[in-house]
Coordinates of C-alpha atoms in Angstrom, one line a residue:
E14 CA -18.1 -8.5 0.6
V15 CA -14.9 -6.6 1.0
Q16 CA -13.7 -4.8 -2.1
L17 CA -10.5 -2.7 -2.6
V18 CA -10.5 -0.5 -5.7
E19 CA -7.2 1.2 -6.7
S20 CA -6.7 4.3 -8.8
G21 CA -4.0 6.8 -9.6
G22 CA -1.3 4.8 -11.4
G23 CA 0.4 6.1 -14.5
S24 CA 3.6 7.1 -16.2
V25 CA 6.0 9.7 -14.9
Q26 CA 9.5 10.8 -15.4
S27 CA 12.3 10.2 -12.9
G28 CA 12.0 12.6 -10.0
G29 CA 8.2 13.0 -10.4
S30 CA 5.4 12.2 -8.1
L31 CA 2.2 10.1 -8.1
R32 CA -0.5 9.3 -5.6
L33 CA -2.2 6.0 -5.4
S34 CA -5.6 5.6 -3.8
C35 CA -7.4 2.4 -2.6
A36 CA -11.0 2.7 -1.7
A37 CA -12.3 0.0 0.6
S38 CA -15.9 -1.1 0.9
G39 CA -17.3 -3.6 3.2
Y40 CA -14.2 -3.4 5.4
S41 CA -14.9 -2.2 8.9
Y42 CA -12.7 -3.9 11.4
R43 CA -11.6 -2.1 14.5
S44 CA -8.1 -3.4 14.5
Y45 CA -6.3 -4.1 11.2
C46 CA -3.3 -3.6 9.0
M47 CA -3.3 -2.1 5.5
A48 CA -0.4 -2.0 3.2
W49 CA 1.0 -1.4 -0.3
F50 CA 2.9 -4.1 -2.1
R51 CA 4.5 -4.0 -5.5
Q52 CA 5.7 -6.5 -8.1
A53 CA 8.1 -5.7 -10.8
P54 CA 8.4 -7.9 -13.9
G55 CA 10.3 -11.1 -13.1
K56 CA 10.4 -10.3 -9.4
E57 CA 8.5 -11.4 -6.4
R58 CA 5.8 -9.2 -4.8
E59 CA 7.2 -7.2 -2.0
P60 CA 5.7 -5.1 0.8
I61 CA 6.7 -1.5 0.7
A62 CA 4.6 0.3 3.3
E63 CA 2.2 -0.7 6.0
I64 CA -0.1 1.2 8.3
N65 CA -2.0 -0.2 11.3
S66 CA -5.3 1.0 12.9
D67 CA -3.3 2.9 15.6
G68 CA -1.8 5.0 12.8
G69 CA 1.7 3.4 13.0
T70 CA 3.6 3.2 9.8
I71 CA 6.6 1.2 8.5
Y72 CA 8.4 1.4 5.2
R73 CA 10.8 -0.7 3.1
D74 CA 14.2 0.8 3.1
S75 CA 14.2 1.4 -0.6
V76 CA 11.2 3.8 -0.3
K77 CA 11.8 5.3 3.1
G78 CA 11.8 9.1 2.9
R79 CA 10.2 9.2 -0.5
F80 CA 6.9 7.4 -0.1
S81 CA 4.2 8.1 2.5
I82 CA 1.3 5.8 3.4
S83 CA -1.9 7.2 5.0
H84 CA -5.5 6.2 5.7
D85 CA -8.5 8.4 5.7
N86 CA -10.9 6.8 8.1
S87 CA -13.8 9.0 7.1
K88 CA -13.5 7.9 3.4
N89 CA -12.1 4.4 4.3
T90 CA -9.4 5.0 1.7
L91 CA -5.8 4.1 1.8
Y92 CA -3.2 6.3 0.0
L93 CA 0.4 6.0 -1.1
Q94 CA 2.1 9.3 -1.9
M95 CA 5.2 8.6 -4.0
D96 CA 7.7 11.4 -4.5
R97 CA 11.2 11.5 -6.1
L98 CA 10.3 8.4 -8.1
K99 CA 13.0 6.4 -9.7
P100 CA 13.0 4.0 -12.7
E101 CA 13.4 1.1 -10.2
D102 CA 10.1 2.0 -8.7
T103 CA 8.4 0.8 -11.9
A104 CA 6.0 -2.0 -10.9
M105 CA 2.4 -3.1 -10.5
Y106 CA 1.3 -1.7 -7.1
Y107 CA -1.3 -3.5 -5.0
C108 CA -3.2 -2.4 -1.9
A109 CA -4.0 -5.0 0.7
A110 CA -6.1 -5.2 3.9
S111 CA -5.7 -7.7 6.7
S112 CA -8.1 -10.0 8.5
P113 CA -9.1 -8.5 11.8
R114 CA -6.3 -8.2 14.4
T115 CA -6.5 -8.5 18.2
S116 CA -5.0 -5.0 18.7
G117 CA -4.5 -1.8 16.8
N118 CA -0.8 -1.6 17.7
V119 CA 0.4 -4.6 15.7
W120 CA 2.2 -5.3 12.5
C121 CA 1.2 -7.9 9.9
V122 CA 3.1 -10.3 7.7
S123 CA 2.2 -11.0 4.1
S124 CA 0.1 -14.1 5.0
D125 CA -2.2 -11.8 7.3
Y126 CA -3.4 -9.9 4.2
R127 CA -6.8 -11.4 3.1
Y128 CA -8.1 -8.7 0.7
W129 CA -6.3 -7.3 -2.3
G130 CA -6.9 -4.6 -4.9
Q131 CA -6.7 -5.2 -8.6
G132 CA -3.4 -3.4 -9.0
A133 CA -2.2 -0.2 -10.5
Q134 CA 0.7 0.1 -12.9
V135 CA 3.4 2.7 -12.1
T136 CA 6.0 3.4 -14.8
V137 CA 8.9 5.7 -14.2
S138 CA 11.1 6.6 -17.1
S139 CA 14.6 8.0 -16.9

């Protein structure tokens, strides 16, 4: 059984930093995508950063240059380093892992994500 367990959310002032972690167990595909999504109150869930098993990364424009996604293969843990946080970053953040892919150098769409973390609240005050 695949489980994704998130940690690291919290409250911070504008301009501050937080790091989210997502520990994966039972997830050992050779080719995959992993990502962070977020959902603010009254808004739809949106993808913000994705990493594939080749190490390629892509970001939503609103977080580009401020957030960094990484994956530690030895710990099977996904990270999201968030710097220069803004009040509009306030949301519930979710990690996600895809079903197995045919290649490591691919990108996934939302429907490809089969496994989800429980969510971590991030609140940024002005």
